[in-house]
Tab-separated table of N, CA and C in Angstrom:
chain	number	residue	atom	x	y	z
A	1	MET	N	71.512	130.294	55.080
A	1	MET	CA	71.355	129.271	56.265
A	1	MET	C	72.428	129.032	57.257
A	2	ASN	N	71.907	128.454	58.482
A	2	ASN	CA	73.075	128.598	59.229
A	2	ASN	C	73.313	127.320	59.049
A	3	TYR	N	74.361	126.879	59.510
A	3	TYR	CA	74.757	125.292	59.463
A	3	TYR	C	75.703	125.540	60.774
A	4	TYR	N	75.500	123.878	61.161
A	4	TYR	CA	75.733	123.440	62.737
A	4	TYR	C	76.574	122.389	62.903
A	5	LEU	N	77.823	122.298	63.326
A	5	LEU	CA	78.975	121.226	63.376
A	5	LEU	C	78.730	120.212	63.875
A	6	ILE	N	78.309	118.696	63.640
A	6	ILE	CA	78.568	117.269	64.072
A	6	ILE	C	79.144	116.368	63.807
A	7	GLY	N	80.474	116.450	63.067
A	7	GLY	CA	81.148	115.990	63.110
A	7	GLY	C	82.709	116.236	61.727
A	8	ARG	N	83.246	115.834	62.074
A	8	ARG	CA	84.709	116.144	61.487
A	8	ARG	C	85.244	114.908	60.427
A	9	ILE	N	85.234	115.109	59.207
A	9	ILE	CA	85.900	113.889	58.526
A	9	ILE	C	87.476	113.548	58.771
A	10	LEU	N	88.216	112.906	59.150
A	10	LEU	CA	89.360	112.548	59.430
A	10	LEU	C	90.186	111.996	58.452
A	11	LYS	N	89.801	110.993	57.980
A	11	LYS	CA	90.966	110.006	56.688
A	11	LYS	C	89.701	109.047	55.929
A	12	PRO	N	89.938	108.596	54.584
A	12	PRO	CA	88.939	107.295	54.010
A	12	PRO	C	89.301	106.459	54.941
A	13	HIS	N	88.378	105.383	54.686
A	13	HIS	CA	88.449	104.048	55.497
A	13	HIS	C	87.509	102.636	54.396
A	14	GLY	N	88.819	102.126	54.174
A	14	GLY	CA	88.774	101.025	53.043
A	14	GLY	C	88.906	101.630	51.889
A	15	VAL	N	88.123	100.626	50.783
A	15	VAL	CA	88.372	100.679	49.610
A	15	VAL	C	86.864	101.103	48.824
A	16	ARG	N	85.817	101.627	49.710
A	16	ARG	CA	85.146	101.576	48.858
A	16	ARG	C	84.124	103.275	49.206
A	17	GLY	N	86.005	103.976	49.639
A	17	GLY	CA	85.297	105.637	49.434
A	17	GLY	C	84.313	105.408	50.639
A	18	ALA	N	84.484	104.908	51.915
A	18	ALA	CA	83.949	105.604	53.201
A	18	ALA	C	84.931	105.831	54.275
A	19	PHE	N	84.785	107.068	54.905
A	19	PHE	CA	85.683	107.547	55.630
A	19	PHE	C	85.270	107.557	57.250
A	20	LYS	N	86.067	107.551	58.156
A	20	LYS	CA	85.872	107.720	59.401
A	20	LYS	C	85.742	109.476	60.388
A	21	VAL	N	85.312	109.089	60.563
A	21	VAL	CA	84.759	111.065	61.288
A	21	VAL	C	84.532	110.557	62.807
A	22	LEU	N	84.974	111.800	63.580
A	22	LEU	CA	85.292	112.810	64.512
A	22	LEU	C	83.559	112.438	65.396
A	23	ILE	N	83.144	112.663	66.284
A	23	ILE	CA	82.267	112.947	66.075
A	23	ILE	C	81.807	113.942	66.923
A	24	GLU	N	81.208	115.088	66.809
A	24	GLU	CA	81.246	116.694	67.404
A	24	GLU	C	79.704	116.566	67.561
A	25	THR	N	78.714	115.900	68.475
A	25	THR	CA	77.631	115.957	68.549
A	25	THR	C	77.440	115.460	70.248
A	26	ASP	N	76.636	115.883	70.778
A	26	ASP	CA	76.103	114.892	72.548
A	26	ASP	C	74.927	114.121	71.106
A	27	PHE	N	74.372	113.875	70.352
A	27	PHE	CA	73.918	113.302	69.770
A	27	PHE	C	73.778	112.505	68.492
A	28	PRO	N	75.191	110.955	68.876
A	28	PRO	CA	75.529	110.145	67.754
A	28	PRO	C	74.459	109.573	67.106
A	29	GLU	N	73.290	109.163	67.607
A	29	GLU	CA	72.577	108.569	66.833
A	29	GLU	C	72.081	109.162	65.944
A	30	ARG	N	71.946	110.443	65.314
A	30	ARG	CA	71.553	111.161	64.381
A	30	ARG	C	71.873	110.549	63.175
A	31	PHE	N	73.358	109.720	63.053
A	31	PHE	CA	74.340	109.281	62.098
A	31	PHE	C	73.117	107.886	61.537
A	32	THR	N	72.650	107.126	62.768
A	32	THR	CA	71.545	106.185	62.393
A	32	THR	C	70.103	106.885	62.354
A	33	ARG	N	69.600	107.960	62.449
A	33	ARG	CA	68.470	108.482	62.282
A	33	ARG	C	68.486	108.839	60.857
A	34	ASP	N	69.458	109.614	60.701
A	34	ASP	CA	68.974	110.798	59.450
A	34	ASP	C	69.747	109.861	57.945
A	35	GLU	N	68.968	110.097	57.050
A	35	GLU	CA	69.448	109.415	55.993
A	35	GLU	C	70.300	109.868	55.094
A	36	SER	N	70.686	111.411	55.248
A	36	SER	CA	71.512	111.982	54.519
A	36	SER	C	72.458	112.663	55.628
A	37	ILE	N	73.727	113.096	55.383
A	37	ILE	CA	74.553	114.107	55.905
A	37	ILE	C	74.619	115.069	54.627
A	38	ILE	N	75.514	116.235	55.322
A	38	ILE	CA	75.539	117.634	54.379
A	38	ILE	C	76.946	117.611	54.817
A	39	ILE	N	77.754	118.014	53.743
A	39	ILE	CA	79.792	117.769	54.072
A	39	ILE	C	79.403	119.555	53.524
A	40	GLU	N	80.418	120.407	54.306
A	40	GLU	CA	80.934	121.669	54.138
A	40	GLU	C	82.427	121.565	53.478
A	41	HIS	N	82.364	121.875	52.526
A	41	HIS	CA	84.220	121.552	52.149
A	41	HIS	C	83.984	122.893	51.227
A	42	GLN	N	85.235	123.307	51.645
A	42	GLN	CA	86.296	124.297	50.884
A	42	GLN	C	84.809	125.447	50.912
A	43	GLY	N	84.354	125.631	51.373
A	43	GLY	CA	82.619	126.634	51.407
A	43	GLY	C	81.543	126.530	50.465
A	44	GLU	N	82.252	125.116	50.061
A	44	GLU	CA	80.489	124.641	50.169
A	44	GLU	C	79.925	123.547	50.739
A	45	TYR	N	78.401	123.489	50.455
A	45	TYR	CA	77.447	122.426	50.884
A	45	TYR	C	77.150	121.870	50.355
A	46	LYS	N	77.078	120.040	50.215
A	46	LYS	CA	76.567	119.213	49.721
A	46	LYS	C	76.105	118.049	50.403
A	47	ARG	N	74.702	117.934	50.323
A	47	ARG	CA	74.134	116.292	50.818
A	47	ARG	C	74.284	115.627	49.799
A	48	PHE	N	74.733	114.538	50.443
A	48	PHE	CA	74.987	112.832	50.126
A	48	PHE	C	73.745	112.114	51.237
A	49	ALA	N	73.631	111.371	50.166
A	49	ALA	CA	72.366	109.939	50.917
A	49	ALA	C	73.729	109.273	51.277
A	50	LEU	N	72.887	108.768	53.147
A	50	LEU	CA	73.975	107.659	53.417
A	50	LEU	C	73.585	106.125	53.054
A	51	GLN	N	74.755	106.003	53.095
A	51	GLN	CA	74.631	104.134	52.472
A	51	GLN	C	75.135	103.291	53.628
A	52	GLU	N	75.853	103.927	54.591
A	52	GLU	CA	76.192	102.999	55.659
A	52	GLU	C	77.003	103.934	56.478
A	53	VAL	N	76.722	103.045	58.052
A	53	VAL	CA	76.947	103.517	59.132
A	53	VAL	C	77.293	102.408	60.082
A	54	LYS	N	78.769	103.054	60.888
A	54	LYS	CA	78.900	101.497	61.631
A	54	LYS	C	80.065	102.645	62.734
A	55	PHE	N	79.465	102.610	63.368
A	55	PHE	CA	80.524	102.995	65.093
A	55	PHE	C	81.672	102.412	65.393
A	56	LEU	N	82.320	103.283	65.637
A	56	LEU	CA	83.708	102.451	66.138
A	56	LEU	C	84.103	102.815	67.250
A	57	ASN	N	85.102	103.257	67.827
A	57	ASN	CA	84.913	103.666	69.542
A	57	ASN	C	84.514	104.849	69.809
A	58	ARG	N	84.539	104.843	71.148
A	58	ARG	CA	83.638	106.395	71.702
A	58	ARG	C	84.143	107.633	70.967
A	59	GLY	N	83.569	107.934	70.384
A	59	GLY	CA	82.962	109.368	69.542
A	59	GLY	C	83.819	109.083	67.860
A	60	MET	N	83.694	107.895	67.526
A	60	MET	CA	83.904	107.908	66.027
A	60	MET	C	82.905	107.095	65.182
A	61	VAL	N	82.686	107.286	63.675
A	61	VAL	CA	81.809	106.616	63.415
A	61	VAL	C	82.510	106.475	61.835
A	62	VAL	N	82.080	105.093	61.132
A	62	VAL	CA	82.081	105.221	59.713
A	62	VAL	C	81.376	105.487	58.975
A	63	LEU	N	81.283	106.599	58.168
A	63	LEU	CA	80.053	106.533	57.047
A	63	LEU	C	80.451	105.953	55.583
A	64	LYS	N	79.682	105.966	55.033
A	64	LYS	CA	79.536	105.734	53.443
A	64	LYS	C	78.448	106.467	52.656
A	65	ALA	N	78.842	107.374	51.984
A	65	ALA	CA	77.953	108.554	51.237
A	65	ALA	C	77.875	107.816	49.829
A	66	GLU	N	76.538	108.013	49.486
A	66	GLU	CA	76.619	107.519	48.091
A	66	GLU	C	77.058	108.492	47.069
A	67	GLY	N	77.516	108.258	46.160
A	67	GLY	CA	78.355	108.641	45.211
A	67	GLY	C	80.205	109.108	45.512
A	68	ILE	N	80.697	108.767	46.435
A	68	ILE	CA	81.715	108.711	46.937
A	68	ILE	C	82.012	107.417	47.116
A	69	ASP	N	83.061	107.253	45.945
A	69	ASP	CA	83.154	105.548	45.907
A	69	ASP	C	84.697	105.204	45.536
A	70	SER	N	85.567	105.475	46.337
A	70	SER	CA	86.906	105.158	45.853
A	70	SER	C	87.454	105.801	47.065
A	71	PRO	N	88.721	105.482	47.895
A	71	PRO	CA	89.372	106.338	48.287
A	71	PRO	C	90.124	107.468	48.296
A	72	GLU	N	90.426	107.910	46.670
A	72	GLU	CA	90.675	108.728	46.102
A	72	GLU	C	89.434	109.862	46.250
A	73	GLU	N	88.589	109.643	46.379
A	73	GLU	CA	87.287	110.185	45.987
A	73	GLU	C	87.601	110.584	47.707
A	74	ALA	N	87.219	109.766	48.396
A	74	ALA	CA	87.159	110.087	49.949
A	74	ALA	C	87.921	110.877	50.324
A	75	VAL	N	89.215	110.843	50.096
A	75	VAL	CA	90.579	111.730	50.163
A	75	VAL	C	90.146	113.208	49.975
A	76	ARG	N	89.839	113.435	49.050
A	76	ARG	CA	89.474	115.132	49.017
A	76	ARG	C	88.826	115.820	50.291
A	77	TYR	N	87.547	114.581	50.674
A	77	TYR	CA	86.693	115.599	52.354
A	77	TYR	C	87.669	115.298	53.431
A	78	LYS	N	89.277	114.999	53.510
A	78	LYS	CA	89.988	114.479	54.482
A	78	LYS	C	89.553	116.604	55.602
A	79	ASN	N	89.426	116.512	56.560
A	79	ASN	CA	88.937	117.252	57.155
A	79	ASN	C	87.842	118.582	57.063
A	80	ALA	N	86.849	117.899	56.067
A	80	ALA	CA	85.757	118.762	55.792
A	80	ALA	C	84.657	118.405	57.369
A	81	GLY	N	83.981	119.196	57.403
A	81	GLY	CA	82.892	119.359	57.844
A	81	GLY	C	81.526	118.455	57.733
A	82	LEU	N	81.164	118.062	59.139
A	82	LEU	CA	79.745	117.320	58.593
A	82	LEU	C	78.720	118.739	59.502
A	83	VAL	N	77.859	119.031	59.107
A	83	VAL	CA	76.939	119.732	59.276
A	83	VAL	C	75.643	119.048	59.537
A	84	VAL	N	74.820	119.877	59.870
A	84	VAL	CA	72.954	120.359	59.701
A	84	VAL	C	72.819	121.481	59.016
A	85	THR	N	71.397	121.556	59.268
A	85	THR	CA	70.826	122.982	59.345
A	85	THR	C	70.199	123.375	60.510
A	86	GLU	N	69.316	124.348	60.871
A	86	GLU	CA	68.897	124.936	62.305
A	86	GLU	C	67.623	123.595	62.181
A	87	GLU	N	66.990	123.280	61.003
A	87	GLU	CA	65.860	122.706	61.135
A	87	GLU	C	65.829	121.636	61.626
A	88	GLU	N	67.371	120.459	61.419
A	88	GLU	CA	67.523	119.030	61.337
A	88	GLU	C	68.395	119.113	62.587
A	89	LEU	N	68.773	120.114	63.802
A	89	LEU	CA	68.864	119.939	65.030
A	89	LEU	C	68.122	119.400	65.782
A	90	THR	N	68.372	118.203	66.911
A	90	THR	CA	67.626	117.718	67.908
A	90	THR	C	67.518	118.239	68.640
A	91	PRO	N	66.052	118.296	68.753
A	91	PRO	CA	65.068	119.643	70.018
A	91	PRO	C	65.681	118.729	71.257
A	92	LEU	N	66.400	119.995	72.276
A	92	LEU	CA	66.293	120.003	73.449
A	92	LEU	C	65.216	120.135	74.514
A	93	GLU	N	65.524	119.349	75.049
A	93	GLU	CA	65.041	119.096	76.688
A	93	GLU	C	64.822	120.709	77.389
A	94	GLU	N	63.839	120.866	77.969
A	94	GLU	CA	63.544	122.633	78.738
A	94	GLU	C	64.506	122.470	79.422
A	95	GLY	N	65.293	123.469	79.943
A	95	GLY	CA	66.720	123.941	80.378
A	95	GLY	C	67.700	123.426	79.568
A	96	MET	N	67.674	122.990	78.677
A	96	MET	CA	68.779	122.633	77.795
A	96	MET	C	69.390	123.934	76.664
A	97	TYR	N	70.607	123.576	76.122
A	97	TYR	CA	70.645	125.081	75.210
A	97	TYR	C	71.765	124.558	74.026
A	98	TYR	N	71.699	124.472	73.092
A	98	TYR	CA	72.651	124.819	72.165
A	98	TYR	C	73.740	125.304	72.470
A	99	HIS	N	75.189	125.095	72.529
A	99	HIS	CA	76.647	126.635	72.809
A	99	HIS	C	76.210	127.390	71.777
A	100	HIS	N	75.833	127.537	70.892
A	100	HIS	CA	75.475	128.487	70.028
A	100	HIS	C	74.579	129.793	70.113
A	101	ASP	N	73.451	128.834	70.990
A	101	ASP	CA	72.566	130.285	71.608
A	101	ASP	C	72.944	130.430	73.167
A	102	ILE	N	73.973	130.303	73.150
A	102	ILE	CA	74.841	130.611	74.164
A	102	ILE	C	76.098	131.514	74.403
A	103	ILE	N	77.004	130.848	73.416
A	103	ILE	CA	77.787	131.991	72.918
A	103	ILE	C	77.549	133.549	72.964
A	104	GLY	N	77.527	134.887	73.053
A	104	GLY	CA	77.784	135.924	72.750
A	104	GLY	C	76.504	136.608	73.516
A	105	CYS	N	75.682	135.269	74.703
A	105	CYS	CA	74.499	135.896	75.510
A	105	CYS	C	75.418	136.810	76.586
A	106	ARG	N	75.015	138.029	76.836
A	106	ARG	CA	75.072	139.141	77.840
A	106	ARG	C	74.435	138.460	79.190
A	107	VAL	N	75.513	138.524	80.247
A	107	VAL	CA	75.792	137.744	81.315
A	107	VAL	C	75.434	138.868	82.267
A	108	VAL	N	74.800	138.804	83.069
A	108	VAL	CA	73.822	139.676	84.311
A	108	VAL	C	73.764	138.989	85.674
A	109	ARG	N	74.179	140.414	86.997
A	109	ARG	CA	74.098	139.614	88.119
A	109	ARG	C	73.297	140.725	88.772
A	110	SER	N	72.218	140.909	89.609
A	110	SER	CA	71.489	141.664	89.942
A	110	SER	C	70.937	142.861	89.201
A	111	GLY	N	71.108	142.753	87.392
A	111	GLY	CA	70.658	143.761	86.711
A	111	GLY	C	71.778	144.393	86.556
A	112	GLU	N	73.223	144.349	86.883
A	112	GLU	CA	74.304	144.689	86.274
A	112	GLU	C	74.969	144.028	85.134
A	113	GLU	N	75.332	143.979	84.446
A	113	GLU	CA	76.254	143.151	83.028
A	113	GLU	C	77.383	142.896	83.483
A	114	ILE	N	77.913	141.533	83.853
A	114	ILE	CA	79.106	141.288	84.121
A	114	ILE	C	80.082	141.229	82.859
A	115	GLY	N	79.804	141.147	81.809
A	115	GLY	CA	80.462	140.558	80.380
A	115	GLY	C	79.363	139.769	79.740
A	116	PHE	N	80.134	138.922	78.573
A	116	PHE	CA	79.292	138.267	77.681
A	116	PHE	C	80.267	137.293	77.756
A	117	VAL	N	79.429	135.892	77.260
A	117	VAL	CA	79.654	134.061	77.151
A	117	VAL	C	80.872	134.063	75.837
A	118	LYS	N	82.047	134.010	75.954
A	118	LYS	CA	83.108	134.109	75.083
A	118	LYS	C	83.093	132.591	74.830
A	119	GLU	N	83.008	131.881	75.492
A	119	GLU	CA	83.113	130.459	75.209
A	119	GLU	C	82.658	129.643	75.929
A	120	ILE	N	82.470	128.113	75.884
A	120	ILE	CA	82.087	126.803	76.454
A	120	ILE	C	82.804	125.749	76.610
A	121	PHE	N	83.043	125.404	78.139
A	121	PHE	CA	84.380	124.146	78.073
A	121	PHE	C	83.774	123.154	78.763
A	122	PHE	N	84.010	122.104	78.220
A	122	PHE	CA	83.113	120.746	79.328
A	122	PHE	C	84.457	120.570	80.626
A	123	ASN	N	84.361	120.931	82.166
A	123	ASN	CA	85.659	120.006	82.624
A	123	ASN	C	85.200	118.962	83.042
A	124	GLY	N	84.467	118.058	82.509
A	124	GLY	CA	84.145	116.561	83.108
A	124	GLY	C	82.851	116.421	83.428
A	125	GLY	N	82.732	117.662	84.191
A	125	GLY	CA	80.905	117.195	85.074
A	125	GLY	C	80.015	117.970	84.675
A	126	THR	N	80.146	119.478	84.156
A	126	THR	CA	79.687	120.280	84.126
A	126	THR	C	79.833	120.888	82.716
A	127	ASP	N	79.059	122.056	81.746
A	127	ASP	CA	79.867	123.041	81.055
A	127	ASP	C	80.232	124.468	82.139
A	128	ILE	N	81.267	125.170	81.219
A	128	ILE	CA	81.607	126.389	82.278
A	128	ILE	C	81.418	127.259	81.127
A	129	TYR	N	81.055	128.130	81.722
A	129	TYR	CA	80.770	129.418	80.848
A	129	TYR	C	81.631	130.496	80.857
A	130	VAL	N	82.774	130.788	79.919
A	130	VAL	CA	83.880	131.476	80.026
A	130	VAL	C	83.470	133.230	79.505
A	131	VAL	N	83.337	133.552	80.799
A	131	VAL	CA	82.675	135.270	80.770
A	131	VAL	C	83.635	136.118	80.502
A	132	GLU	N	83.750	136.955	79.616
A	132	GLU	CA	84.558	138.166	79.038
A	132	GLU	C	83.772	138.888	79.810
A	133	ALA	N	84.092	139.752	80.965
A	133	ALA	CA	84.007	140.344	81.806
A	133	ALA	C	84.350	142.295	81.060
A	134	GLY	N	83.722	143.065	81.077
A	134	GLY	CA	83.668	144.354	80.622
A	134	GLY	C	85.093	145.262	81.099
A	135	ASP	N	85.949	144.939	82.037
A	135	ASP	CA	87.118	145.014	82.518
A	135	ASP	C	88.172	144.513	81.933
A	136	GLY	N	88.024	143.303	81.274
A	136	GLY	CA	89.207	142.712	80.630
A	136	GLY	C	89.538	141.381	81.567
A	137	ARG	N	88.963	141.064	82.437
A	137	ARG	CA	89.288	140.086	83.124
A	137	ARG	C	87.774	138.747	82.835
A	138	THR	N	88.452	137.553	83.191
A	138	THR	CA	87.824	136.113	82.349
A	138	THR	C	87.231	135.362	83.395
A	139	VAL	N	86.111	135.251	83.623
A	139	VAL	CA	85.348	134.699	84.958
A	139	VAL	C	84.632	133.799	84.190
A	140	MET	N	84.961	132.654	84.642
A	140	MET	CA	84.570	131.123	84.664
A	140	MET	C	83.377	130.819	85.516
A	141	ILE	N	82.040	130.622	84.482
A	141	ILE	CA	80.731	130.461	85.646
A	141	ILE	C	80.448	128.743	85.326
A	142	PRO	N	80.353	127.680	86.340
A	142	PRO	CA	79.983	126.984	85.896
A	142	PRO	C	78.025	126.988	85.979
A	143	ALA	N	78.435	125.831	84.580
A	143	ALA	CA	76.338	126.240	83.971
A	143	ALA	C	75.402	124.959	84.872
A	144	VAL	N	75.504	125.515	85.920
A	144	VAL	CA	74.384	124.468	87.399
A	144	VAL	C	73.576	126.028	87.803
A	145	LYS	N	72.638	125.264	88.271
A	145	LYS	CA	70.927	125.974	88.188
A	145	LYS	C	71.965	126.891	90.152
A	146	ALA	N	72.919	126.420	90.256
A	146	ALA	CA	73.121	126.887	91.632
A	146	ALA	C	73.768	128.484	91.279
A	147	PHE	N	73.928	128.717	90.450
A	147	PHE	CA	74.651	129.772	89.471
A	147	PHE	C	73.812	130.655	88.312
A	148	VAL	N	73.262	129.660	87.919
A	148	VAL	CA	72.731	130.068	86.726
A	148	VAL	C	71.044	130.073	87.060
A	149	LYS	N	70.947	131.102	86.630
A	149	LYS	CA	69.294	131.371	87.529
A	149	LYS	C	68.056	131.687	86.524
A	150	ASN	N	68.544	132.218	85.388
A	150	ASN	CA	67.653	132.214	83.865
A	150	ASN	C	68.335	132.538	82.646
A	151	VAL	N	67.903	131.705	81.704
A	151	VAL	CA	68.924	131.829	80.408
A	151	VAL	C	67.435	132.316	79.405
A	152	ASP	N	67.599	133.427	79.011
A	152	ASP	CA	66.636	134.067	78.117
A	152	ASP	C	67.143	133.856	76.627
A	153	VAL	N	67.519	132.726	75.808
A	153	VAL	CA	67.655	132.757	74.087
A	153	VAL	C	67.192	133.922	73.580
A	154	GLU	N	66.071	134.103	73.401
A	154	GLU	CA	65.314	135.005	72.914
A	154	GLU	C	66.340	136.575	72.948
A	155	LYS	N	66.350	136.874	74.227
A	155	LYS	CA	67.029	138.109	74.402
A	155	LYS	C	68.436	137.911	74.649
A	156	LYS	N	69.003	136.936	74.424
A	156	LYS	CA	70.545	136.597	74.422
A	156	LYS	C	70.598	136.869	75.859
A	157	GLU	N	70.343	136.680	77.004
A	157	GLU	CA	70.410	137.582	78.321
A	157	GLU	C	70.904	135.802	79.206
A	158	ILE	N	72.018	135.984	79.868
A	158	ILE	CA	71.609	135.003	81.138
A	158	ILE	C	72.321	136.060	82.707
A	159	GLU	N	70.888	134.895	83.176
A	159	GLU	CA	71.771	136.016	84.978
A	159	GLU	C	71.484	135.046	85.666
A	160	VAL	N	72.612	135.630	86.364
A	160	VAL	CA	73.216	134.874	87.251
A	160	VAL	C	73.406	135.739	88.495
A	161	GLU	N	73.717	134.513	89.739
A	161	GLU	CA	74.239	134.572	91.168
A	161	GLU	C	75.310	133.921	91.426
A	162	LEU	N	76.176	134.609	91.923
A	162	LEU	CA	77.739	134.361	91.866
A	162	LEU	C	78.154	134.150	93.848
A	163	ILE	N	78.424	133.188	94.186
A	163	ILE	CA	79.063	133.326	95.472
A	163	ILE	C	79.963	134.081	95.634
A	164	GLU	N	80.451	134.649	96.633
A	164	GLU	CA	81.727	136.246	96.999
A	164	GLU	C	83.176	135.111	96.209
A	165	GLY	N	83.808	135.989	95.976
A	165	GLY	CA	85.202	135.640	95.125
A	165	GLY	C	85.153	135.448	93.575
A	166	MET	N	84.053	134.990	93.275
A	166	MET	CA	84.141	134.107	91.607
A	166	MET	C	84.416	135.511	90.910
A	167	ILE	N	84.132	136.560	91.156
A	167	ILE	CA	84.475	137.694	90.200
A	167	ILE	C	85.451	138.296	90.858
A	168	GLU	N	85.632	138.655	91.981
A	168	GLU	CA	86.551	140.042	92.825
A	168	GLU	C	88.114	139.647	92.821
């Protein structure tokens, strides 16, 4: 079964076994919608019923999971990941993709391979695909319609149209 990271436990919070979580999803509302969470800790996955959810400042949430009732119990999960299964991923609008669907895709221009998407980062305005070219160069391609013409997740292939100088 595949799991996808949606948050990371930072530290215990309070005296009742809650913990502070760094949100690592574009859909933080899932913490109020979902009735349970899966904690990945030391290679094991365990589901806990959610008892309380309190959003803090941007990017943080305090969660109280059933069965974790003291700071001593909560500290055991420090740095553990909160994950979801593929079936629990939030459905995306057409033309939107999860990073795990894009990373590893073959990138082609006019039918010729440029390389493979190695990573993705957000520059404040859009995602940037970091493509490792066959000759060892790194090509950065903004994930916008002007450059990304087609994404075929099934074939793991992205067709791009680039401007002069983006590769050369």
